[in-house]
Tab-separated table of C-alpha atoms in Angstrom:
chain	number	residue	atom	x	y	z
A	325	MET	CA	-30.747	33.434	-25.725
A	326	THR	CA	-31.642	31.448	-28.798
A	327	LEU	CA	-32.980	27.901	-28.797
A	328	GLN	CA	-29.828	26.474	-30.435
A	329	PRO	CA	-27.369	27.478	-27.690
A	330	LYS	CA	-29.854	26.270	-25.013
A	331	LEU	CA	-30.096	22.925	-26.807
A	332	LEU	CA	-26.313	22.630	-27.125
A	333	LYS	CA	-25.894	23.254	-23.342
A	334	LEU	CA	-27.892	20.155	-22.410
A	335	HIS	CA	-26.214	17.280	-20.671
A	336	PRO	CA	-24.051	15.370	-23.198
A	337	ALA	CA	-26.167	12.200	-22.793
A	338	ALA	CA	-29.366	14.082	-23.556
A	339	LEU	CA	-27.658	15.860	-26.433
A	340	ILE	CA	-26.595	12.557	-28.017
A	341	LEU	CA	-30.096	11.083	-27.741
A	342	ILE	CA	-31.840	14.204	-29.093
A	343	SER	CA	-29.411	14.389	-32.050
A	344	PHE	CA	-30.137	10.762	-33.027
A	345	LEU	CA	-33.922	11.225	-32.592
A	346	ALA	CA	-33.824	14.394	-34.727
A	347	LEU	CA	-31.917	12.627	-37.497
A	348	ILE	CA	-34.316	9.647	-37.361
A	349	LEU	CA	-37.246	12.058	-37.745
A	350	ILE	CA	-35.684	13.819	-40.715
A	351	GLY	CA	-34.923	10.443	-42.304
A	352	THR	CA	-38.492	9.252	-41.738
A	353	LEU	CA	-39.878	12.301	-43.514
A	354	LEU	CA	-37.541	12.008	-46.509
A	355	LEU	CA	-38.070	8.230	-46.918
A	356	SER	CA	-41.858	8.759	-46.805
A	357	LEU	CA	-41.689	10.984	-49.928
A	358	PRO	CA	-42.921	9.493	-53.208
A	359	VAL	CA	-39.572	10.275	-54.779
A	360	SER	CA	-37.851	7.834	-52.423
A	361	SER	CA	-39.795	4.753	-53.499
A	362	LYS	CA	-40.032	3.008	-56.837
A	363	SER	CA	-43.628	2.018	-56.154
A	364	ALA	CA	-46.125	3.342	-53.630
A	365	PRO	CA	-44.657	5.560	-50.855
A	366	LEU	CA	-43.659	3.780	-47.678
A	367	GLN	CA	-46.052	3.685	-44.778
A	368	VAL	CA	-44.938	5.941	-41.946
A	369	ILE	CA	-44.049	3.052	-39.647
A	370	ASP	CA	-41.957	1.415	-42.385
A	371	ALA	CA	-40.201	4.723	-43.122
A	372	LEU	CA	-39.601	5.171	-39.375
A	373	PHE	CA	-38.276	1.615	-39.112
A	374	THR	CA	-35.902	2.043	-42.070
A	375	SER	CA	-34.694	5.453	-40.916
A	376	THR	CA	-34.035	4.191	-37.383
A	377	SER	CA	-32.214	1.108	-38.753
A	378	ALA	CA	-29.989	3.322	-40.924
A	379	VAL	CA	-29.255	5.982	-38.235
A	380	CYS	CA	-28.621	3.324	-35.616
A	381	VAL	CA	-26.478	1.439	-38.184
A	382	THR	CA	-28.435	-1.762	-37.637
A	383	GLY	CA	-29.441	-3.045	-41.060
A	384	LEU	CA	-32.787	-4.650	-40.213
A	385	ALA	CA	-35.112	-3.932	-43.128
A	386	VAL	CA	-38.881	-4.304	-43.674
A	387	VAL	CA	-38.457	-3.725	-47.422
A	388	ASP	CA	-35.587	-4.551	-49.801
A	389	THR	CA	-33.258	-1.611	-50.121
A	390	GLY	CA	-32.103	-2.323	-53.700
A	391	THR	CA	-35.459	-2.907	-55.310
A	392	ARG	CA	-37.865	-0.747	-53.276
A	393	PHE	CA	-35.986	2.525	-53.049
A	394	THR	CA	-35.056	4.849	-55.908
A	395	LEU	CA	-31.525	6.249	-56.203
A	396	PHE	CA	-32.693	9.257	-54.144
A	397	GLY	CA	-34.008	6.970	-51.370
A	398	GLN	CA	-30.837	4.850	-51.369
A	399	ILE	CA	-28.705	8.016	-51.098
A	400	ILE	CA	-30.821	9.206	-48.169
A	401	ILE	CA	-30.234	5.841	-46.435
A	402	LEU	CA	-26.505	6.073	-47.163
A	403	VAL	CA	-26.295	9.585	-45.676
A	404	LEU	CA	-28.241	8.488	-42.615
A	405	ILE	CA	-25.824	5.552	-42.166
A	406	GLN	CA	-22.732	7.762	-42.469
A	407	ILE	CA	-24.046	10.442	-40.098
A	408	GLY	CA	-25.424	7.849	-37.690
A	409	GLY	CA	-22.065	6.011	-37.696
A	410	LEU	CA	-20.014	9.127	-36.999
A	411	GLY	CA	-22.570	10.736	-34.732
A	412	VAL	CA	-24.411	14.000	-35.288
A	413	MET	CA	-22.363	15.775	-32.589
A	414	THR	CA	-19.113	14.848	-34.340
A	415	LEU	CA	-20.201	16.505	-37.544
A	416	SER	CA	-21.658	19.498	-35.688
A	417	VAL	CA	-18.320	20.203	-34.019
A	418	LEU	CA	-16.612	20.116	-37.430
A	419	LEU	CA	-19.297	22.352	-38.984
A	420	PHE	CA	-19.071	24.912	-36.184
A	421	ARG	CA	-15.310	25.065	-36.631
A	422	ILE	CA	-15.613	25.511	-40.413
A	423	ILE	CA	-18.089	28.415	-40.134
A	424	GLY	CA	-16.106	30.009	-37.286
A	425	ARG	CA	-18.638	29.407	-34.543
A	426	LYS	CA	-17.773	28.486	-30.980
A	427	THR	CA	-18.412	24.876	-29.901
A	428	PHE	CA	-20.123	24.548	-26.534
A	429	TYR	CA	-18.720	22.538	-23.643
A	430	HIS	CA	-21.544	19.972	-23.579
A	431	GLN	CA	-21.287	19.658	-27.348
A	432	ARG	CA	-17.577	18.699	-26.995
A	433	MET	CA	-18.374	16.393	-24.065
A	434	ALA	CA	-21.013	14.578	-26.153
A	435	VAL	CA	-18.356	13.769	-28.747
A	436	GLN	CA	-15.886	12.685	-26.047
A	437	ASP	CA	-18.477	10.439	-24.418
A	438	MET	CA	-19.128	8.711	-27.742
A	439	PHE	CA	-15.590	8.074	-28.864
A	440	LEU	CA	-12.949	8.515	-26.106
A	441	HIS	CA	-12.079	6.735	-22.871
A	442	THR	CA	-9.718	9.505	-21.632
A	443	PRO	CA	-10.468	13.267	-21.716
A	444	GLN	CA	-8.664	15.202	-24.456
A	445	ASP	CA	-7.975	18.944	-24.564
A	446	ASP	CA	-8.270	19.515	-28.311
A	447	ILE	CA	-11.582	17.846	-29.245
A	448	PHE	CA	-11.476	19.377	-32.736
A	449	LYS	CA	-8.242	17.499	-33.415
A	450	ILE	CA	-9.949	14.271	-32.439
A	451	VAL	CA	-12.967	15.023	-34.653
A	452	LYS	CA	-10.701	15.870	-37.578
A	453	ASN	CA	-8.813	12.620	-37.176
A	454	ILE	CA	-12.056	10.571	-36.880
A	455	ILE	CA	-13.401	11.997	-40.150
A	456	TYR	CA	-10.007	11.656	-41.849
A	457	MET	CA	-9.616	7.970	-40.801
A	458	THR	CA	-13.223	7.257	-41.835
A	459	PHE	CA	-12.662	8.805	-45.285
A	460	CYS	CA	-9.423	6.925	-45.869
A	461	ILE	CA	-10.681	3.517	-44.791
A	462	GLU	CA	-14.002	3.793	-46.613
A	463	THR	CA	-12.237	4.987	-49.785
A	464	ALA	CA	-9.750	2.140	-49.689
A	465	GLY	CA	-12.605	-0.349	-49.211
A	466	ALA	CA	-14.647	1.245	-52.031
A	467	VAL	CA	-11.731	1.050	-54.452
A	468	LEU	CA	-11.176	-2.660	-53.745
A	469	LEU	CA	-14.903	-3.425	-54.047
A	470	ALA	CA	-15.162	-1.398	-57.264
A	471	ILE	CA	-12.336	-3.424	-58.754
A	472	TYR	CA	-14.214	-6.623	-57.899
A	473	TRP	CA	-17.667	-5.546	-59.158
A	474	SER	CA	-16.310	-3.838	-62.284
A	475	ARG	CA	-15.781	-7.327	-63.688
A	476	THR	CA	-19.537	-7.948	-63.852
A	477	MET	CA	-21.080	-4.426	-63.845
A	478	PRO	CA	-20.741	-1.198	-65.788
A	479	VAL	CA	-18.105	1.027	-64.170
A	480	HIS	CA	-20.452	3.646	-62.846
A	481	GLU	CA	-22.731	1.043	-61.313
A	482	ALA	CA	-19.749	-0.818	-59.797
A	483	VAL	CA	-18.445	2.389	-58.262
A	484	TYR	CA	-21.774	3.294	-56.712
A	485	THR	CA	-22.363	-0.251	-55.416
A	486	ALA	CA	-18.857	-0.350	-53.980
A	487	LEU	CA	-19.255	3.048	-52.257
A	488	PHE	CA	-22.592	2.093	-50.770
A	489	HIS	CA	-21.305	-1.203	-49.353
A	490	ALA	CA	-18.015	0.292	-48.124
A	491	ILE	CA	-19.813	2.938	-46.078
A	492	SER	CA	-22.382	0.413	-44.893
A	493	ALA	CA	-19.638	-2.039	-43.853
A	494	PHE	CA	-17.393	0.451	-42.077
A	495	CYS	CA	-20.348	1.916	-40.205
A	496	ASN	CA	-21.366	-1.686	-39.330
A	497	ALA	CA	-24.800	-0.987	-40.828
A	498	GLY	CA	-25.356	-4.132	-42.933
A	499	PHE	CA	-27.563	-2.444	-45.552
A	500	SER	CA	-27.055	-4.076	-48.964
A	501	LEU	CA	-28.327	-3.382	-52.448
A	502	PHE	CA	-28.610	-7.096	-53.150
A	503	PRO	CA	-31.790	-8.987	-52.097
A	504	ASP	CA	-29.768	-11.822	-50.533
A	505	SER	CA	-27.187	-9.500	-48.931
A	506	LEU	CA	-23.768	-10.833	-50.055
A	507	SER	CA	-24.700	-14.516	-50.429
A	508	THR	CA	-23.867	-14.542	-54.130
A	509	PHE	CA	-20.230	-13.631	-53.347
A	510	GLY	CA	-19.486	-16.110	-50.575
A	511	ASP	CA	-16.506	-17.609	-52.417
A	512	SER	CA	-14.683	-14.349	-53.294
A	513	TYR	CA	-11.532	-13.711	-51.261
A	514	LEU	CA	-11.296	-10.111	-52.335
A	515	LEU	CA	-14.863	-9.196	-51.441
A	516	ASN	CA	-14.972	-11.177	-48.180
A	517	PHE	CA	-11.648	-9.852	-46.858
A	518	THR	CA	-12.493	-6.274	-47.923
A	519	ILE	CA	-15.863	-6.307	-46.185
A	520	CYS	CA	-14.361	-8.006	-43.107
A	521	MET	CA	-11.615	-5.400	-42.968
A	522	LEU	CA	-14.155	-2.591	-43.088
A	523	ILE	CA	-16.315	-4.189	-40.441
A	524	VAL	CA	-13.434	-4.774	-38.026
A	525	THR	CA	-11.900	-1.322	-38.392
A	526	GLY	CA	-15.281	0.266	-37.968
A	527	GLY	CA	-16.075	-1.929	-34.926
A	528	ILE	CA	-12.904	-1.660	-32.835
A	529	GLY	CA	-13.520	1.987	-31.982
A	530	PHE	CA	-12.053	5.318	-33.142
A	531	SER	CA	-9.890	5.614	-30.020
A	532	VAL	CA	-8.140	2.395	-31.004
A	533	LEU	CA	-7.650	3.605	-34.587
A	534	TYR	CA	-6.373	6.945	-33.241
A	535	GLU	CA	-3.780	5.158	-31.064
A	536	PHE	CA	-2.697	3.033	-34.039
A	537	LYS	CA	-2.240	6.258	-36.057
A	538	ASN	CA	-0.072	7.713	-33.315
A	539	TRP	CA	1.893	4.449	-33.035
A	540	ILE	CA	2.664	4.522	-36.742
A	541	LYS	CA	3.682	8.158	-36.445
A	542	LEU	CA	5.809	7.904	-33.307
A	543	ARG	CA	7.172	4.379	-33.221
A	544	LYS	CA	10.554	5.362	-34.690
A	545	LYS	CA	10.982	8.368	-32.384
A	546	LYS	CA	10.019	6.857	-29.010
A	547	ARG	CA	8.551	3.827	-27.389
A	548	PHE	CA	4.798	3.897	-27.695
A	549	ARG	CA	2.624	2.267	-25.144
A	550	PHE	CA	-0.929	1.260	-26.039
A	551	SER	CA	-3.641	1.944	-23.454
A	552	VAL	CA	-5.376	-0.806	-21.517
A	553	GLN	CA	-8.492	0.052	-23.513
A	554	THR	CA	-6.800	-0.655	-26.833
A	555	ARG	CA	-5.065	-3.806	-25.625
A	556	THR	CA	-8.326	-5.168	-24.219
A	557	VAL	CA	-10.300	-4.349	-27.385
A	558	LEU	CA	-7.729	-5.967	-29.713
A	559	LEU	CA	-7.324	-9.124	-27.585
A	560	THR	CA	-11.061	-9.634	-27.032
A	561	THR	CA	-11.869	-8.929	-30.672
A	562	ALA	CA	-9.272	-11.431	-31.875
A	563	ILE	CA	-10.550	-14.127	-29.464
A	564	LEU	CA	-14.157	-13.604	-30.559
A	565	ILE	CA	-13.277	-13.678	-34.267
A	566	VAL	CA	-11.094	-16.768	-34.029
A	567	GLY	CA	-13.400	-18.537	-31.590
A	568	GLY	CA	-16.522	-17.743	-33.649
A	569	THR	CA	-14.848	-18.924	-36.836
A	570	VAL	CA	-13.730	-22.243	-35.350
A	571	TRP	CA	-17.047	-22.959	-33.683
A	572	LEU	CA	-19.090	-22.026	-36.683
A	573	PHE	CA	-16.962	-24.329	-38.832
A	574	ILE	CA	-17.395	-27.189	-36.304
A	575	LEU	CA	-21.168	-26.682	-35.900
A	576	GLU	CA	-21.917	-26.285	-39.569
A	577	ARG	CA	-19.428	-28.813	-40.960
A	578	GLN	CA	-22.305	-31.189	-41.585
A	579	GLY	CA	-24.755	-28.395	-42.185
A	580	ILE	CA	-24.533	-25.575	-44.721
A	581	LEU	CA	-20.756	-26.231	-45.143
A	582	ASP	CA	-21.207	-29.856	-46.011
A	583	GLY	CA	-19.736	-30.750	-49.397
A	584	LYS	CA	-18.261	-27.296	-49.960
A	585	SER	CA	-14.625	-26.547	-50.772
A	586	PRO	CA	-12.224	-25.855	-47.833
A	587	SER	CA	-11.726	-22.245	-49.009
A	588	TYR	CA	-15.466	-21.624	-49.136
A	589	GLN	CA	-15.942	-23.161	-45.672
A	590	PHE	CA	-13.230	-20.932	-44.244
A	591	LEU	CA	-14.584	-17.759	-45.850
A	592	VAL	CA	-18.173	-18.490	-44.711
A	593	ALA	CA	-17.125	-19.296	-41.139
A	594	LEU	CA	-14.839	-16.234	-40.895
A	595	PHE	CA	-17.359	-13.831	-42.436
A	596	GLN	CA	-20.288	-14.904	-40.285
A	597	SER	CA	-18.116	-14.784	-37.166
A	598	ILE	CA	-17.217	-11.182	-37.871
A	599	THR	CA	-20.480	-9.870	-39.279
A	600	CYS	CA	-22.767	-11.357	-36.572
A	601	ARG	CA	-21.158	-9.280	-33.861
A	602	THR	CA	-22.521	-6.050	-35.263
A	603	ALA	CA	-22.397	-5.679	-39.064
A	604	GLY	CA	-25.421	-7.531	-40.388
A	605	PHE	CA	-24.161	-8.694	-43.787
A	606	ASN	CA	-24.366	-12.400	-44.560
A	607	THR	CA	-22.931	-14.723	-47.191
A	608	VAL	CA	-25.273	-17.619	-46.355
A	609	ASP	CA	-28.917	-17.957	-45.506
A	610	ILE	CA	-29.008	-17.360	-41.710
A	611	SER	CA	-32.286	-19.217	-41.340
A	612	ALA	CA	-30.576	-22.347	-42.701
A	613	LEU	CA	-28.100	-22.497	-39.783
A	614	ASN	CA	-28.700	-25.052	-37.039
A	615	GLU	CA	-29.910	-24.046	-33.593
A	616	ALA	CA	-26.498	-24.434	-31.955
A	617	THR	CA	-24.985	-21.971	-34.373
A	618	ILE	CA	-27.838	-19.560	-33.821
A	619	ALA	CA	-27.243	-19.779	-30.060
A	620	MET	CA	-23.575	-18.964	-30.526
A	621	MET	CA	-24.457	-16.009	-32.776
A	622	LEU	CA	-26.835	-14.696	-30.112
A	623	VAL	CA	-23.904	-14.467	-27.665
A	624	LEU	CA	-21.695	-12.748	-30.209
A	625	MET	CA	-24.459	-10.269	-31.172
A	626	PHE	CA	-25.141	-9.510	-27.512
A	627	PHE	CA	-21.557	-8.416	-26.798
A	628	GLY	CA	-21.172	-6.768	-30.222
A	629	ALA	CA	-18.513	-4.257	-31.109
A	630	SER	CA	-16.138	-2.090	-29.024
A	631	PRO	CA	-16.706	1.209	-27.286
A	632	GLY	CA	-16.421	4.366	-29.333
A	633	SER	CA	-17.175	2.558	-32.581
A	634	CYS	CA	-20.048	2.449	-35.054
A	635	GLY	CA	-21.312	-0.823	-33.566
A	636	GLY	CA	-23.689	-1.713	-30.769
A	637	GLY	CA	-24.032	-4.378	-28.125
A	638	VAL	CA	-22.781	-4.273	-24.557
A	639	LYS	CA	-19.233	-4.085	-26.033
A	640	THR	CA	-16.087	-6.245	-25.998
A	641	THR	CA	-14.576	-4.402	-23.037
A	642	THR	CA	-17.621	-5.320	-20.934
A	643	LEU	CA	-17.068	-8.990	-21.770
A	644	ALA	CA	-13.400	-8.667	-20.887
A	645	LEU	CA	-14.216	-6.963	-17.595
A	646	LEU	CA	-16.883	-9.588	-16.780
A	647	THR	CA	-14.352	-12.342	-17.437
A	648	ALA	CA	-11.648	-10.633	-15.409
A	649	THR	CA	-14.024	-9.939	-12.510
A	650	THR	CA	-15.125	-13.579	-12.429
A	651	ILE	CA	-11.473	-14.790	-12.331
A	652	THR	CA	-10.673	-12.205	-9.666
A	653	ARG	CA	-13.565	-13.382	-7.462
A	654	ILE	CA	-12.590	-17.044	-7.920
A	655	LYS	CA	-9.019	-16.249	-6.860
A	656	ARG	CA	-10.454	-14.197	-3.942
A	657	MET	CA	-8.539	-11.127	-5.018
A	658	GLN	CA	-9.757	-7.650	-4.119
A	659	ARG	CA	-9.006	-5.633	-7.281
A	660	VAL	CA	-9.678	-6.416	-10.959
A	661	ASN	CA	-6.506	-6.127	-12.976
A	662	LEU	CA	-5.919	-6.046	-16.757
A	663	PHE	CA	-2.507	-5.758	-18.397
A	664	LYS	CA	-0.855	-4.935	-15.049
A	665	LYS	CA	-3.273	-2.108	-14.370
A	666	SER	CA	-6.024	-1.979	-11.779
A	667	ILE	CA	-9.521	-1.177	-13.134
A	668	PRO	CA	-11.554	1.322	-11.015
A	669	ASP	CA	-14.267	-0.346	-8.933
A	670	GLU	CA	-16.869	1.956	-10.387
A	671	THR	CA	-16.050	0.786	-13.907
A	672	VAL	CA	-16.403	-2.838	-12.810
A	673	ARG	CA	-19.783	-2.126	-11.190
A	674	ARG	CA	-21.007	-0.307	-14.281
A	675	ALA	CA	-20.000	-3.307	-16.471
A	676	SER	CA	-21.964	-5.717	-14.278
A	677	THR	CA	-24.961	-3.393	-14.179
A	678	LEU	CA	-24.852	-2.980	-17.964
A	679	ILE	CA	-25.042	-6.731	-18.478
A	680	ILE	CA	-27.996	-7.129	-16.110
A	681	VAL	CA	-29.940	-4.142	-17.506
A	682	SER	CA	-29.315	-5.203	-21.119
A	683	ILE	CA	-30.644	-8.707	-20.496
A	684	GLY	CA	-33.660	-7.170	-18.785
A	685	ILE	CA	-34.387	-4.871	-21.734
A	686	ILE	CA	-34.065	-7.740	-24.238
A	687	GLY	CA	-36.398	-9.840	-22.142
A	688	MET	CA	-38.941	-7.016	-21.770
A	689	VAL	CA	-39.016	-6.230	-25.478
A	690	LEU	CA	-39.263	-9.863	-26.406
A	691	PHE	CA	-42.196	-10.294	-23.967
A	692	MET	CA	-43.960	-7.196	-25.422
A	693	ILE	CA	-43.658	-8.573	-28.962
A	694	LEU	CA	-44.778	-12.080	-28.034
A	695	SER	CA	-47.608	-10.799	-25.805
A	696	GLU	CA	-49.314	-9.302	-28.880
A	697	GLY	CA	-50.328	-12.801	-29.986
A	698	ALA	CA	-51.945	-13.555	-26.669
A	699	ILE	CA	-53.706	-10.157	-26.444
A	700	THR	CA	-54.916	-9.729	-30.001
A	701	GLY	CA	-55.112	-13.355	-31.155
A	702	ARG	CA	-52.664	-12.664	-33.968
A	703	SER	CA	-50.538	-15.738	-34.663
A	704	LEU	CA	-46.786	-15.253	-34.531
A	705	GLY	CA	-46.040	-18.622	-36.048
A	706	GLY	CA	-45.439	-20.322	-32.731
A	707	GLU	CA	-41.679	-19.895	-32.964
A	708	PHE	CA	-39.769	-18.302	-30.068
A	709	LEU	CA	-36.172	-18.317	-31.391
A	710	PRO	CA	-36.657	-16.066	-34.486
A	711	TYR	CA	-38.125	-13.312	-32.322
A	712	LEU	CA	-35.395	-13.618	-29.704
A	713	PHE	CA	-32.846	-13.439	-32.506
A	714	GLU	CA	-34.603	-10.376	-33.929
A	715	VAL	CA	-34.589	-8.526	-30.588
A	716	VAL	CA	-30.933	-9.311	-29.816
A	717	SER	CA	-30.019	-8.304	-33.362
A	718	ALA	CA	-31.785	-4.953	-32.891
A	719	PHE	CA	-30.242	-4.371	-29.480
A	720	GLY	CA	-26.733	-5.188	-30.784
A	721	THR	CA	-27.462	-3.083	-33.923
A	722	VAL	CA	-26.459	-6.115	-35.933
A	723	GLY	CA	-29.198	-6.406	-38.611
A	724	LEU	CA	-29.239	-10.165	-39.112
A	725	SER	CA	-32.663	-11.805	-39.099
A	726	LEU	CA	-34.244	-15.223	-39.283
A	727	GLY	CA	-36.867	-13.810	-41.625
A	728	VAL	CA	-39.485	-12.285	-39.319
A	729	THR	CA	-38.647	-8.580	-39.835
A	730	ALA	CA	-41.074	-7.982	-42.734
A	731	ASP	CA	-43.830	-9.916	-40.875
A	732	LEU	CA	-43.695	-7.764	-37.754
A	733	SER	CA	-46.874	-5.883	-36.857
A	734	VAL	CA	-46.923	-2.126	-36.217
A	735	TRP	CA	-46.612	-2.976	-32.506
A	736	GLY	CA	-43.607	-5.240	-33.126
A	737	LYS	CA	-41.920	-2.709	-35.412
A	738	PHE	CA	-42.362	-0.018	-32.763
A	739	TRP	CA	-40.592	-2.104	-30.115
A	740	ILE	CA	-37.776	-3.021	-32.454
A	741	VAL	CA	-37.350	0.697	-33.264
A	742	ILE	CA	-37.040	1.462	-29.538
A	743	THR	CA	-34.545	-1.360	-29.114
A	744	MET	CA	-32.406	-0.164	-31.982
A	745	ILE	CA	-32.262	3.341	-30.525
A	746	ILE	CA	-31.302	2.034	-27.066
A	747	GLY	CA	-28.682	-0.260	-28.594
A	748	ARG	CA	-27.080	2.543	-30.572
A	749	VAL	CA	-27.159	5.294	-28.016
A	750	GLY	CA	-26.263	2.926	-25.197
A	751	ILE	CA	-27.759	1.822	-21.878
A	752	LEU	CA	-25.492	4.122	-19.870
A	753	THR	CA	-26.572	7.157	-21.871
A	754	PHE	CA	-30.217	6.410	-21.100
A	755	SER	CA	-29.439	5.869	-17.434
A	756	TYR	CA	-27.695	9.268	-17.274
A	757	ILE	CA	-30.756	10.926	-18.751
A	758	ILE	CA	-33.170	9.171	-16.379
A	759	ILE	CA	-31.268	9.179	-13.071
A	760	GLY	CA	-28.402	11.632	-13.675
A	761	THR	CA	-24.683	11.171	-13.347
A	762	ASN	CA	-24.325	11.796	-9.597
A	763	PRO	CA	-26.026	8.996	-7.669
A	764	THR	CA	-27.068	9.815	-4.179
A	765	LYS	CA	-25.348	8.016	-1.339
A	766	GLY	CA	-28.633	6.915	0.228
A	767	PHE	CA	-29.138	5.619	3.794
A	768	GLU	CA	-26.639	3.269	5.394
A	769	ARG	CA	-28.260	0.739	7.715
A	770	ALA	CA	-27.170	-2.209	9.752
A	771	GLU	CA	-25.796	-5.085	7.670
A	772	GLU	CA	-27.313	-8.536	7.563
A	773	ASN	CA	-26.018	-11.411	5.443
A	774	MET	CA	-28.024	-13.512	2.967
A	775	MET	CA	-27.375	-16.590	0.910
A	776	ILE	CA	-26.661	-16.425	-2.811
A	777	GLY	CA	-25.870	-18.982	-5.479
């Protein structure tokens, strides 16, 4: 038996992790080549950091993408973003089908674990739809962006810039060819709404997009009922977008928005509310925001996008379940219900565990980065908040920064790389690899109560 079939028969969780690690390694090697850089080749740690950030669709960068990388290097980053957003296993299923090879069970399960909440018989149909929807949405976004940038750029440059940013936005990567991200275009309705549309559609999850496609197709023939997953994602996403926009406007009304036109204030508040959950673009200087706004953005980055999407974080459905569980406990009800459906107890427990473990990982990584100063005597500037923001941004695969990314040491970059991988692959995937999917029952002993709260 060859190595390839053995590899493809691994547990889906292990298969997902290995596929991402392999792609990161390939990206590291390619970005380290002299042909990828306009000046001296990247150091290995910087190439690893950039490759991981692209594959994990994060957007944190230790060097400027537009000025440091050649066209070849930029295309490598763009390919890593696209494959990382869709998932290696997704493309492998399509490739196997094209060349007439059989797809293995664990290979199909890996795709299902990444994108679906309910098992499907025809996984190739799902993969085909995912790639088709991705192509259509990215193309539509690229056309709109090309129309905007063709006013100020040569046509070929506008098309390339539009394509790069459309893919980066839909995959929630946040990589930009401009040194200040999109700050120059903060007052453009066309650009802001196009990027926001790409970010939202890429962040709500492919299962939601697939249900919308079926709804459009079947709504005239029969009554179509959206799943609890889709309803929860849409409601939570809308609340986070609207709430984030309103609060950012209130908190920055006498800050960065002071003296600006109402339209500019609205666009800035809306864009930052959407992008800080997982995309990483920005139309204002993030370091100029006040601490209350930064605190709000930390919460939005932590929860991030929705399951089965290109984004990271603990996901919108986890926030919804946490809220519903809290309300259920306050009302002293036994089962957690959403949209007149009862949620399995195991799902509720996993959501609570995910929150706790995620906070623990963020705290551990932050401690490891800050401990370097105490151990080596290297000064970190004495500021705590920028490094907390950096770690949460990496964990949520957001890509926003308060300006400390380029100043990270090799040790700090290593920990951020690990955090980005965990944030993209998911806490639950790592737990499956470490402890397996079938927990043992353990010993049952006599109960004794204890005080909490």
